[in-house]
Amino acid sequence: MERYAAARWSTRPGASSVEGMSGLDYVPDARDGLTLLQRRVLLWLGPASERRQVCRTVIDRARRQSDLTRAEVYGSLCDMEASFHSRYPLIDGEGNFGGVDGESPSSSLETEARHSVVGDAMFGPGDRRFNREARHAIVHHETPLQGTFPTLLANGTSGGIATVPPHHLGELASAITARIDDASVGLERIRHLMPGPDYPGGGEIVDLDEVVSAYATGRGTFRLRTGRPGEMPVEEEVDVLFVALVDGKPQQCTLLDLIDHYIAYQREVRVARGITDVDDDLRRDLAALASEHAGERRTRLPARA
C-alpha cells in the first residue's frame, strides 16, 4: 500500500479530472482524512480569526464549479460544524446549522462560519498558500492537507464504501505515539491504549470483543447501547468497514494500517520541511493536540474481564 489517494475521474466521458466528481471522490483520503468536497469547503473558509458569511462560500464557489451543487457544499459544511455529527468539529459556525432531532439548518444567507481551532490544525505551513489561491486554482483541492490532526480516526467517516468509527483524541494520540516508538507494537497493546470508538452522541459499547475483531480484520459489526438514564436502553448495530484507496481501487485495511499510513505521511511532510527530529516533532504535536482538545470520553465502555 504505497499510496492512499482517492481517484479523480470524471462522470462524463471526455471531461477533465477536476470537472466531475465520481463516487470515489466522496471517500476520504487516508493522508488527511478528508473527502475532496470536505477539503474544498475547508479551503474556501477562512482561518479561525476570520468568520465568513456562508452564502459567499456555498453559492459563489458552487456556481463556479459545475460539479458541485449548493446543497452538497452546504450539507458537508453543516456536518463538519455539528458537534452531534463530528466528534471534533472542524468548523465553527454562527447561526442555525441543524439539530440532533432533525431540525433543518437555516438558509446560508443567515449563517456564518470559520475554521474551528481543530480545523486550523488541519493546515500545515504549505497549505496557507493553497487557501489564498483556492478561488482560482481548483487543482490544489486535490492536494492532502499537511496538518497534524488525525481526522480519519478522530472523526471517522460513514457512508459509501468507507465506514470508520470516531475515537477519543487522547487515546488516539497515545496509540499513534506507541506505534511511532515501536513499529512492532501489535493490536493487543493498541486496544489497551485505544479500547474502542467514542461517538459524539455518547452511548455504551456492549461488547469490546466485537470491536477488537473489527479492528483486526477491517470489517465487522458491534453493538452500541443508547438511551437516557431512567429510560429503556436501545441497542443498535454499527457496521464497520476500514477502507483506503490505493491508486483508485478500494482495498480493505485494518486499524493498524490506517495508523501506519498516518505516521508515514506525517514523516514525509516533516522531512520535506527540513525537520530532523521527525518523530519527536510528531510526538510533541500530537501531545499538544490531545492536551488541548481531547476532552472527556463520551461513549462508555464495559469493564474489561
PDB file of C-alpha atoms in Angstrom:
ATOM      1  CA  MET A   1       0.000   0.000   0.000  1.00  0.00           C
ATOM      2  CA  GLU A   2       2.309   2.695  -1.210  1.00  0.00           C
ATOM      3  CA  ARG A   3      -0.151   5.467  -1.936  1.00  0.00           C
ATOM      4  CA  TYR A   4      -3.508   6.254  -0.404  1.00  0.00           C
ATOM      5  CA  ALA A   5      -5.262   8.741  -2.675  1.00  0.00           C
ATOM      6  CA  ALA A   6      -8.789   8.950  -3.971  1.00  0.00           C
ATOM      7  CA  ALA A   7      -9.095   8.561  -7.724  1.00  0.00           C
ATOM      8  CA  ARG A   8     -10.172  11.676  -9.600  1.00  0.00           C
ATOM      9  CA  TRP A   9     -12.022  10.678 -12.718  1.00  0.00           C
ATOM     10  CA  SER A  10     -14.998  12.319 -14.325  1.00  0.00           C
ATOM     11  CA  THR A  11     -18.551  11.043 -14.526  1.00  0.00           C
ATOM     12  CA  ARG A  12     -18.737  12.353 -18.089  1.00  0.00           C
ATOM     13  CA  PRO A  13     -16.650  10.897 -20.951  1.00  0.00           C
ATOM     14  CA  GLY A  14     -14.019  13.299 -22.181  1.00  0.00           C
ATOM     15  CA  ALA A  15     -14.284  15.709 -19.239  1.00  0.00           C
ATOM     16  CA  SER A  16     -11.184  16.733 -17.310  1.00  0.00           C
ATOM     17  CA  SER A  17     -10.421  15.180 -13.927  1.00  0.00           C
ATOM     18  CA  VAL A  18     -11.415  18.302 -11.979  1.00  0.00           C
ATOM     19  CA  GLU A  19     -14.718  18.936 -13.735  1.00  0.00           C
ATOM     20  CA  GLY A  20     -16.676  15.944 -12.491  1.00  0.00           C
ATOM     21  CA  MET A  21     -16.811  14.019  -9.241  1.00  0.00           C
ATOM     22  CA  SER A  22     -17.183  10.258  -9.133  1.00  0.00           C
ATOM     23  CA  GLY A  23     -18.429   8.236  -6.183  1.00  0.00           C
ATOM     24  CA  LEU A  24     -14.857   7.676  -5.042  1.00  0.00           C
ATOM     25  CA  ASP A  25     -14.407  11.415  -4.590  1.00  0.00           C
ATOM     26  CA  TYR A  26     -16.666  11.092  -1.555  1.00  0.00           C
ATOM     27  CA  VAL A  27     -14.305   8.569   0.073  1.00  0.00           C
ATOM     28  CA  PRO A  28     -11.762  10.206   2.428  1.00  0.00           C
ATOM     29  CA  ASP A  29      -8.093  10.315   1.553  1.00  0.00           C
ATOM     30  CA  ALA A  30      -6.229   8.423   4.288  1.00  0.00           C
ATOM     31  CA  ARG A  31      -3.447  11.029   4.341  1.00  0.00           C
ATOM     32  CA  ASP A  32      -5.582  13.849   5.751  1.00  0.00           C
ATOM     33  CA  GLY A  33      -8.887  12.063   6.368  1.00  0.00           C
ATOM     34  CA  LEU A  34     -10.906  14.416   4.149  1.00  0.00           C
ATOM     35  CA  THR A  35     -13.013  13.838   1.082  1.00  0.00           C
ATOM     36  CA  LEU A  36     -12.472  16.125  -1.890  1.00  0.00           C
ATOM     37  CA  LEU A  37     -15.654  18.026  -1.009  1.00  0.00           C
ATOM     38  CA  GLN A  38     -14.662  18.487   2.646  1.00  0.00           C
ATOM     39  CA  ARG A  39     -11.214  19.703   1.643  1.00  0.00           C
ATOM     40  CA  ARG A  40     -12.709  22.251  -0.729  1.00  0.00           C
ATOM     41  CA  VAL A  41     -15.017  23.588   1.966  1.00  0.00           C
ATOM     42  CA  LEU A  42     -12.147  23.999   4.429  1.00  0.00           C
ATOM     43  CA  LEU A  43     -10.019  25.745   1.829  1.00  0.00           C
ATOM     44  CA  TRP A  44     -12.830  28.142   0.931  1.00  0.00           C
ATOM     45  CA  LEU A  45     -13.355  29.117   4.556  1.00  0.00           C
ATOM     46  CA  GLY A  46     -11.030  31.476   6.348  1.00  0.00           C
ATOM     47  CA  PRO A  47      -8.957  30.648   9.447  1.00  0.00           C
ATOM     48  CA  ALA A  48     -10.374  30.742  12.973  1.00  0.00           C
ATOM     49  CA  SER A  49      -9.850  34.502  13.144  1.00  0.00           C
ATOM     50  CA  GLU A  50     -11.982  35.229  10.047  1.00  0.00           C
ATOM     51  CA  ARG A  51     -15.697  34.421  10.120  1.00  0.00           C
ATOM     52  CA  ARG A  52     -17.304  34.434   6.658  1.00  0.00           C
ATOM     53  CA  GLN A  53     -20.905  34.531   5.530  1.00  0.00           C
ATOM     54  CA  VAL A  54     -21.718  31.007   4.375  1.00  0.00           C
ATOM     55  CA  CYS A  55     -23.668  32.105   1.308  1.00  0.00           C
ATOM     56  CA  ARG A  56     -20.417  33.501  -0.127  1.00  0.00           C
ATOM     57  CA  THR A  57     -18.724  30.162   0.431  1.00  0.00           C
ATOM     58  CA  VAL A  58     -21.596  27.983  -0.758  1.00  0.00           C
ATOM     59  CA  ILE A  59     -23.271  29.933  -3.550  1.00  0.00           C
ATOM     60  CA  ASP A  60     -20.278  31.683  -5.116  1.00  0.00           C
ATOM     61  CA  ARG A  61     -17.954  28.673  -5.113  1.00  0.00           C
ATOM     62  CA  ALA A  62     -20.626  26.120  -6.100  1.00  0.00           C
ATOM     63  CA  ARG A  63     -21.660  28.326  -9.008  1.00  0.00           C
ATOM     64  CA  ARG A  64     -18.081  28.495 -10.289  1.00  0.00           C
ATOM     65  CA  GLN A  65     -17.595  24.729 -10.140  1.00  0.00           C
ATOM     66  CA  SER A  66     -20.170  22.847 -12.181  1.00  0.00           C
ATOM     67  CA  ASP A  67     -19.573  19.506 -10.456  1.00  0.00           C
ATOM     68  CA  LEU A  68     -20.905  20.738  -7.092  1.00  0.00           C
ATOM     69  CA  THR A  69     -24.424  21.739  -6.107  1.00  0.00           C
ATOM     70  CA  ARG A  70     -25.241  24.245  -3.399  1.00  0.00           C
ATOM     71  CA  ALA A  71     -26.935  21.551  -1.320  1.00  0.00           C
ATOM     72  CA  GLU A  72     -23.845  19.311  -1.436  1.00  0.00           C
ATOM     73  CA  VAL A  73     -21.494  22.039  -0.254  1.00  0.00           C
ATOM     74  CA  TYR A  74     -23.806  23.363   2.452  1.00  0.00           C
ATOM     75  CA  GLY A  75     -24.615  19.852   3.688  1.00  0.00           C
ATOM     76  CA  SER A  76     -20.920  18.997   4.012  1.00  0.00           C
ATOM     77  CA  LEU A  77     -20.254  22.259   5.843  1.00  0.00           C
ATOM     78  CA  CYS A  78     -23.132  21.628   8.271  1.00  0.00           C
ATOM     79  CA  ASP A  79     -21.875  18.106   9.015  1.00  0.00           C
ATOM     80  CA  MET A  80     -18.383  19.395   9.835  1.00  0.00           C
ATOM     81  CA  GLU A  81     -19.889  22.056  12.123  1.00  0.00           C
ATOM     82  CA  ALA A  82     -22.323  19.880  14.076  1.00  0.00           C
ATOM     83  CA  SER A  83     -20.962  18.601  17.387  1.00  0.00           C
ATOM     84  CA  PHE A  84     -23.560  15.786  17.333  1.00  0.00           C
ATOM     85  CA  HIS A  85     -22.240  14.612  13.946  1.00  0.00           C
ATOM     86  CA  SER A  86     -18.464  15.200  14.235  1.00  0.00           C
ATOM     87  CA  ARG A  87     -16.619  14.186  17.395  1.00  0.00           C
ATOM     88  CA  TYR A  88     -14.256  17.135  16.861  1.00  0.00           C
ATOM     89  CA  PRO A  89     -15.965  19.710  14.601  1.00  0.00           C
ATOM     90  CA  LEU A  90     -13.644  21.249  12.011  1.00  0.00           C
ATOM     91  CA  ILE A  91     -15.889  24.284  11.510  1.00  0.00           C
ATOM     92  CA  ASP A  92     -17.065  26.903  13.987  1.00  0.00           C
ATOM     93  CA  GLY A  93     -20.460  28.244  12.928  1.00  0.00           C
ATOM     94  CA  GLU A  94     -22.640  31.167  13.913  1.00  0.00           C
ATOM     95  CA  GLY A  95     -26.353  30.546  13.386  1.00  0.00           C
ATOM     96  CA  ASN A  96     -28.583  27.509  12.997  1.00  0.00           C
ATOM     97  CA  PHE A  97     -26.808  24.615  11.255  1.00  0.00           C
ATOM     98  CA  GLY A  98     -29.420  22.000  12.156  1.00  0.00           C
ATOM     99  CA  GLY A  99     -30.199  19.967  15.232  1.00  0.00           C
ATOM    100  CA  VAL A 100     -29.791  16.437  16.504  1.00  0.00           C
ATOM    101  CA  ASP A 101     -33.575  15.981  16.358  1.00  0.00           C
ATOM    102  CA  GLY A 102     -33.629  16.520  12.600  1.00  0.00           C
ATOM    103  CA  GLU A 103     -34.091  20.277  12.599  1.00  0.00           C
ATOM    104  CA  SER A 104     -33.178  21.739   9.216  1.00  0.00           C
ATOM    105  CA  PRO A 105     -30.393  24.337   9.022  1.00  0.00           C
ATOM    106  CA  SER A 106     -31.157  27.951   8.276  1.00  0.00           C
ATOM    107  CA  SER A 107     -30.502  29.475   4.891  1.00  0.00           C
ATOM    108  CA  SER A 108     -26.850  30.045   4.031  1.00  0.00           C
ATOM    109  CA  LEU A 109     -27.696  33.761   3.929  1.00  0.00           C
ATOM    110  CA  GLU A 110     -28.294  33.656   7.694  1.00  0.00           C
ATOM    111  CA  THR A 111     -25.222  31.716   8.840  1.00  0.00           C
ATOM    112  CA  GLU A 112     -21.525  32.458   9.196  1.00  0.00           C
ATOM    113  CA  ALA A 113     -18.624  30.057   9.585  1.00  0.00           C
ATOM    114  CA  ARG A 114     -14.874  29.766  10.020  1.00  0.00           C
ATOM    115  CA  HIS A 115     -12.369  27.061  10.879  1.00  0.00           C
ATOM    116  CA  SER A 116     -12.573  25.776  14.426  1.00  0.00           C
ATOM    117  CA  VAL A 117      -9.307  25.556  16.352  1.00  0.00           C
ATOM    118  CA  VAL A 118      -9.151  21.867  15.441  1.00  0.00           C
ATOM    119  CA  GLY A 119      -9.930  22.783  11.831  1.00  0.00           C
ATOM    120  CA  ASP A 120      -6.969  25.152  11.831  1.00  0.00           C
ATOM    121  CA  ALA A 121      -4.793  22.241  12.978  1.00  0.00           C
ATOM    122  CA  MET A 122      -5.588  20.554   9.642  1.00  0.00           C
ATOM    123  CA  PHE A 123      -3.361  23.065   7.865  1.00  0.00           C
ATOM    124  CA  GLY A 124       0.434  22.919   7.653  1.00  0.00           C
ATOM    125  CA  PRO A 125       2.716  25.785   6.589  1.00  0.00           C
ATOM    126  CA  GLY A 126       2.412  24.942   2.889  1.00  0.00           C
ATOM    127  CA  ASP A 127      -1.388  24.806   2.978  1.00  0.00           C
ATOM    128  CA  ARG A 128      -1.825  28.523   3.687  1.00  0.00           C
ATOM    129  CA  ARG A 129      -0.721  29.298   0.145  1.00  0.00           C
ATOM    130  CA  PHE A 130      -3.412  26.971  -1.183  1.00  0.00           C
ATOM    131  CA  ASN A 131      -6.015  28.712   0.962  1.00  0.00           C
ATOM    132  CA  ARG A 132      -5.301  32.105  -0.611  1.00  0.00           C
ATOM    133  CA  GLU A 133      -5.315  30.687  -4.145  1.00  0.00           C
ATOM    134  CA  ALA A 134      -8.267  28.324  -3.721  1.00  0.00           C
ATOM    135  CA  ARG A 135     -10.744  30.505  -5.591  1.00  0.00           C
ATOM    136  CA  HIS A 136      -8.576  30.359  -8.717  1.00  0.00           C
ATOM    137  CA  ALA A 137      -6.721  27.026  -8.503  1.00  0.00           C
ATOM    138  CA  ILE A 138      -9.092  24.060  -8.295  1.00  0.00           C
ATOM    139  CA  VAL A 139      -6.244  21.558  -8.640  1.00  0.00           C
ATOM    140  CA  HIS A 140      -4.966  22.469  -5.176  1.00  0.00           C
ATOM    141  CA  HIS A 141      -8.103  20.989  -3.666  1.00  0.00           C
ATOM    142  CA  GLU A 142      -6.791  17.538  -4.519  1.00  0.00           C
ATOM    143  CA  THR A 143      -3.600  18.000  -2.506  1.00  0.00           C
ATOM    144  CA  PRO A 144      -3.953  16.496   1.012  1.00  0.00           C
ATOM    145  CA  LEU A 145      -3.599  18.996   3.830  1.00  0.00           C
ATOM    146  CA  GLN A 146      -0.416  18.774   5.875  1.00  0.00           C
ATOM    147  CA  GLY A 147      -1.705  19.423   9.399  1.00  0.00           C
ATOM    148  CA  THR A 148      -1.300  17.100  12.370  1.00  0.00           C
ATOM    149  CA  PHE A 149      -4.908  16.370  13.318  1.00  0.00           C
ATOM    150  CA  PRO A 150      -5.688  12.662  12.554  1.00  0.00           C
ATOM    151  CA  THR A 151      -9.129  13.362  11.094  1.00  0.00           C
ATOM    152  CA  LEU A 152      -9.971   9.945   9.682  1.00  0.00           C
ATOM    153  CA  LEU A 153      -9.616   8.145  13.013  1.00  0.00           C
ATOM    154  CA  ALA A 154     -10.676  11.015  15.298  1.00  0.00           C
ATOM    155  CA  ASN A 155     -13.887  11.978  13.471  1.00  0.00           C
ATOM    156  CA  GLY A 156     -14.398   8.813  11.462  1.00  0.00           C
ATOM    157  CA  THR A 157     -16.438   8.605   8.287  1.00  0.00           C
ATOM    158  CA  SER A 158     -19.626   6.878   7.234  1.00  0.00           C
ATOM    159  CA  GLY A 159     -21.477   6.067   4.063  1.00  0.00           C
ATOM    160  CA  GLY A 160     -20.362   4.718   0.727  1.00  0.00           C
ATOM    161  CA  ILE A 161     -17.612   2.132   0.861  1.00  0.00           C
ATOM    162  CA  ALA A 162     -15.719   3.636   3.796  1.00  0.00           C
ATOM    163  CA  THR A 163     -17.011   3.426   7.362  1.00  0.00           C
ATOM    164  CA  VAL A 164     -14.593   4.274  10.155  1.00  0.00           C
ATOM    165  CA  PRO A 165     -15.788   4.995  13.719  1.00  0.00           C
ATOM    166  CA  PRO A 166     -14.629   8.119  15.604  1.00  0.00           C
ATOM    167  CA  HIS A 167     -12.208   7.863  18.522  1.00  0.00           C
ATOM    168  CA  HIS A 168     -11.166   9.837  21.569  1.00  0.00           C
ATOM    169  CA  LEU A 169      -8.256  12.098  20.626  1.00  0.00           C
ATOM    170  CA  GLY A 170      -6.265  11.482  23.807  1.00  0.00           C
ATOM    171  CA  GLU A 171      -6.455   7.709  23.388  1.00  0.00           C
ATOM    172  CA  LEU A 172      -5.707   8.008  19.690  1.00  0.00           C
ATOM    173  CA  ALA A 173      -2.610  10.128  20.338  1.00  0.00           C
ATOM    174  CA  SER A 174      -1.355   7.523  22.829  1.00  0.00           C
ATOM    175  CA  ALA A 175      -1.873   4.716  20.306  1.00  0.00           C
ATOM    176  CA  ILE A 176      -0.125   6.604  17.496  1.00  0.00           C
ATOM    177  CA  THR A 177       2.776   7.528  19.786  1.00  0.00           C
ATOM    178  CA  ALA A 178       3.187   3.891  20.816  1.00  0.00           C
ATOM    179  CA  ARG A 179       3.313   2.901  17.155  1.00  0.00           C
ATOM    180  CA  ILE A 180       5.898   5.630  16.446  1.00  0.00           C
ATOM    181  CA  ASP A 181       8.111   4.385  19.279  1.00  0.00           C
ATOM    182  CA  ASP A 182       7.838   0.739  18.277  1.00  0.00           C
ATOM    183  CA  ALA A 183       6.545  -0.267  14.837  1.00  0.00           C
ATOM    184  CA  SER A 184       6.129  -3.859  16.033  1.00  0.00           C
ATOM    185  CA  VAL A 185       3.520  -2.914  18.642  1.00  0.00           C
ATOM    186  CA  GLY A 186       0.505  -5.092  17.933  1.00  0.00           C
ATOM    187  CA  LEU A 187      -3.224  -4.772  18.239  1.00  0.00           C
ATOM    188  CA  GLU A 188      -3.303  -6.114  21.794  1.00  0.00           C
ATOM    189  CA  ARG A 189      -1.250  -3.156  23.050  1.00  0.00           C
ATOM    190  CA  ILE A 190      -3.166  -0.673  20.884  1.00  0.00           C
ATOM    191  CA  ARG A 191      -6.518  -1.877  22.216  1.00  0.00           C
ATOM    192  CA  HIS A 192      -5.435  -1.081  25.783  1.00  0.00           C
ATOM    193  CA  LEU A 193      -4.423   2.433  24.773  1.00  0.00           C
ATOM    194  CA  MET A 194      -7.440   2.969  22.497  1.00  0.00           C
ATOM    195  CA  PRO A 195     -10.047   0.434  23.686  1.00  0.00           C
ATOM    196  CA  GLY A 196     -12.935   1.476  21.466  1.00  0.00           C
ATOM    197  CA  PRO A 197     -14.808   4.134  19.482  1.00  0.00           C
ATOM    198  CA  ASP A 198     -16.002   7.380  21.029  1.00  0.00           C
ATOM    199  CA  TYR A 199     -19.172   8.584  19.329  1.00  0.00           C
ATOM    200  CA  PRO A 200     -20.258  12.223  19.672  1.00  0.00           C
ATOM    201  CA  GLY A 201     -23.727  11.111  20.766  1.00  0.00           C
ATOM    202  CA  GLY A 202     -22.435   9.051  23.691  1.00  0.00           C
ATOM    203  CA  GLY A 203     -23.978   5.646  24.324  1.00  0.00           C
ATOM    204  CA  GLU A 204     -22.280   2.495  25.530  1.00  0.00           C
ATOM    205  CA  ILE A 205     -20.369  -0.221  23.677  1.00  0.00           C
ATOM    206  CA  VAL A 206     -21.950  -3.573  24.554  1.00  0.00           C
ATOM    207  CA  ASP A 207     -19.109  -5.996  23.754  1.00  0.00           C
ATOM    208  CA  LEU A 208     -15.491  -4.918  23.325  1.00  0.00           C
ATOM    209  CA  ASP A 209     -14.556  -8.233  21.709  1.00  0.00           C
ATOM    210  CA  GLU A 210     -16.680  -7.308  18.695  1.00  0.00           C
ATOM    211  CA  VAL A 211     -14.763  -4.026  18.388  1.00  0.00           C
ATOM    212  CA  VAL A 212     -11.399  -5.788  18.568  1.00  0.00           C
ATOM    213  CA  SER A 213     -12.485  -8.199  15.830  1.00  0.00           C
ATOM    214  CA  ALA A 214     -13.434  -5.275  13.574  1.00  0.00           C
ATOM    215  CA  TYR A 215     -10.091  -3.573  14.277  1.00  0.00           C
ATOM    216  CA  ALA A 216      -8.163  -6.745  13.440  1.00  0.00           C
ATOM    217  CA  THR A 217      -9.955  -7.707  10.228  1.00  0.00           C
ATOM    218  CA  GLY A 218     -11.068  -4.348   8.855  1.00  0.00           C
ATOM    219  CA  ARG A 219     -14.688  -5.464   8.718  1.00  0.00           C
ATOM    220  CA  GLY A 220     -17.233  -6.183  11.407  1.00  0.00           C
ATOM    221  CA  THR A 221     -20.280  -5.169  13.407  1.00  0.00           C
ATOM    222  CA  PHE A 222     -20.545  -4.143  17.040  1.00  0.00           C
ATOM    223  CA  ARG A 223     -23.447  -3.114  19.210  1.00  0.00           C
ATOM    224  CA  LEU A 224     -23.968   0.347  20.681  1.00  0.00           C
ATOM    225  CA  ARG A 225     -26.476   0.809  23.501  1.00  0.00           C
ATOM    226  CA  THR A 226     -28.104   4.220  23.734  1.00  0.00           C
ATOM    227  CA  GLY A 227     -30.709   5.785  25.996  1.00  0.00           C
ATOM    228  CA  ARG A 228     -31.110   8.363  28.727  1.00  0.00           C
ATOM    229  CA  PRO A 229     -30.947   7.475  32.451  1.00  0.00           C
ATOM    230  CA  GLY A 230     -34.244   6.006  33.601  1.00  0.00           C
ATOM    231  CA  GLU A 231     -35.342   5.060  30.084  1.00  0.00           C
ATOM    232  CA  MET A 232     -35.352   1.708  28.363  1.00  0.00           C
ATOM    233  CA  PRO A 233     -31.988   1.374  26.572  1.00  0.00           C
ATOM    234  CA  VAL A 234     -31.995   0.862  22.819  1.00  0.00           C
ATOM    235  CA  GLU A 235     -29.367  -1.278  21.125  1.00  0.00           C
ATOM    236  CA  GLU A 236     -28.278  -0.747  17.542  1.00  0.00           C
ATOM    237  CA  GLU A 237     -25.718  -2.471  15.362  1.00  0.00           C
ATOM    238  CA  VAL A 238     -22.911  -0.404  13.900  1.00  0.00           C
ATOM    239  CA  ASP A 239     -21.227  -1.706  10.749  1.00  0.00           C
ATOM    240  CA  VAL A 240     -17.518  -1.031  10.358  1.00  0.00           C
ATOM    241  CA  LEU A 241     -15.510  -1.272   7.153  1.00  0.00           C
ATOM    242  CA  PHE A 242     -11.996   0.174   7.111  1.00  0.00           C
ATOM    243  CA  VAL A 243     -11.251   1.159   3.524  1.00  0.00           C
ATOM    244  CA  ALA A 244      -8.468   3.189   1.958  1.00  0.00           C
ATOM    245  CA  LEU A 245      -7.760   3.833  -1.703  1.00  0.00           C
ATOM    246  CA  VAL A 246      -4.705   2.528  -3.466  1.00  0.00           C
ATOM    247  CA  ASP A 247      -4.338   4.010  -6.953  1.00  0.00           C
ATOM    248  CA  GLY A 248      -8.088   4.451  -7.207  1.00  0.00           C
ATOM    249  CA  LYS A 249      -9.046   0.880  -6.217  1.00  0.00           C
ATOM    250  CA  PRO A 250     -10.765   0.252  -2.887  1.00  0.00           C
ATOM    251  CA  GLN A 251      -8.844  -2.050  -0.618  1.00  0.00           C
ATOM    252  CA  GLN A 252      -9.803  -3.217   2.841  1.00  0.00           C
ATOM    253  CA  CYS A 253      -7.370  -2.384   5.619  1.00  0.00           C
ATOM    254  CA  THR A 254      -7.204  -2.512   9.403  1.00  0.00           C
ATOM    255  CA  LEU A 255      -6.862  -0.065  12.246  1.00  0.00           C
ATOM    256  CA  LEU A 256      -3.085  -0.562  12.338  1.00  0.00           C
ATOM    257  CA  ASP A 257      -2.874   0.089   8.583  1.00  0.00           C
ATOM    258  CA  LEU A 258      -4.546   3.479   8.970  1.00  0.00           C
ATOM    259  CA  ILE A 259      -2.333   4.422  11.912  1.00  0.00           C
ATOM    260  CA  ASP A 260       0.804   3.395   9.983  1.00  0.00           C
ATOM    261  CA  HIS A 261      -0.130   5.422   6.916  1.00  0.00           C
ATOM    262  CA  TYR A 262      -0.938   8.462   9.033  1.00  0.00           C
ATOM    263  CA  ILE A 263       2.530   8.194  10.584  1.00  0.00           C
ATOM    264  CA  ALA A 264       4.197   7.645   7.192  1.00  0.00           C
ATOM    265  CA  TYR A 265       2.532  10.714   5.664  1.00  0.00           C
ATOM    266  CA  GLN A 266       3.382  12.906   8.650  1.00  0.00           C
ATOM    267  CA  ARG A 267       7.006  11.805   8.453  1.00  0.00           C
ATOM    268  CA  GLU A 268       7.077  12.573   4.726  1.00  0.00           C
ATOM    269  CA  VAL A 269       5.658  16.062   5.317  1.00  0.00           C
ATOM    270  CA  ARG A 270       8.125  16.848   8.088  1.00  0.00           C
ATOM    271  CA  VAL A 271      11.152  15.598   6.141  1.00  0.00           C
ATOM    272  CA  ALA A 272      10.082  17.855   3.255  1.00  0.00           C
ATOM    273  CA  ARG A 273      10.051  20.779   5.695  1.00  0.00           C
ATOM    274  CA  GLY A 274      13.612  20.016   6.747  1.00  0.00           C
ATOM    275  CA  ILE A 275      12.750  18.800  10.243  1.00  0.00           C
ATOM    276  CA  THR A 276      15.472  16.487  11.515  1.00  0.00           C
ATOM    277  CA  ASP A 277      13.904  15.082  14.716  1.00  0.00           C
ATOM    278  CA  VAL A 278      10.812  13.958  12.811  1.00  0.00           C
ATOM    279  CA  ASP A 279       9.368  11.521  15.343  1.00  0.00           C
ATOM    280  CA  ASP A 280       9.996  13.816  18.327  1.00  0.00           C
ATOM    281  CA  ASP A 281       8.309  16.658  16.460  1.00  0.00           C
ATOM    282  CA  LEU A 282       5.279  14.492  15.641  1.00  0.00           C
ATOM    283  CA  ARG A 283       5.002  13.294  19.241  1.00  0.00           C
ATOM    284  CA  ARG A 284       5.045  16.882  20.504  1.00  0.00           C
ATOM    285  CA  ASP A 285       2.328  17.939  18.056  1.00  0.00           C
ATOM    286  CA  LEU A 286       0.089  15.004  18.996  1.00  0.00           C
ATOM    287  CA  ALA A 287       0.597  15.614  22.721  1.00  0.00           C
ATOM    288  CA  ALA A 288      -0.315  19.289  22.306  1.00  0.00           C
ATOM    289  CA  LEU A 289      -3.464  18.431  20.344  1.00  0.00           C
ATOM    290  CA  ALA A 290      -4.567  15.815  22.858  1.00  0.00           C
ATOM    291  CA  SER A 291      -3.874  18.069  25.840  1.00  0.00           C
ATOM    292  CA  GLU A 292      -5.904  20.959  24.428  1.00  0.00           C
ATOM    293  CA  HIS A 293      -8.789  19.276  22.609  1.00  0.00           C
ATOM    294  CA  ALA A 294      -9.319  15.707  23.841  1.00  0.00           C
ATOM    295  CA  GLY A 295     -11.959  16.414  26.489  1.00  0.00           C
ATOM    296  CA  GLU A 296     -13.834  13.615  28.222  1.00  0.00           C
ATOM    297  CA  ARG A 297     -14.774  10.331  26.621  1.00  0.00           C
ATOM    298  CA  ARG A 298     -18.449  10.320  25.628  1.00  0.00           C
ATOM    299  CA  THR A 299     -19.101   6.676  24.748  1.00  0.00           C
ATOM    300  CA  ARG A 300     -18.945   4.405  27.784  1.00  0.00           C
ATOM    301  CA  LEU A 301     -17.022   1.134  27.661  1.00  0.00           C
ATOM    302  CA  PRO A 302     -17.791  -2.066  29.576  1.00  0.00           C
ATOM    303  CA  ALA A 303     -15.344  -3.126  32.273  1.00  0.00           C
ATOM    304  CA  ARG A 304     -12.610  -5.416  30.955  1.00  0.00           C
ATOM    305  CA  ALA A 305     -12.755  -9.005  32.046  1.00  0.00           C
TER     306      ALA A 305
END
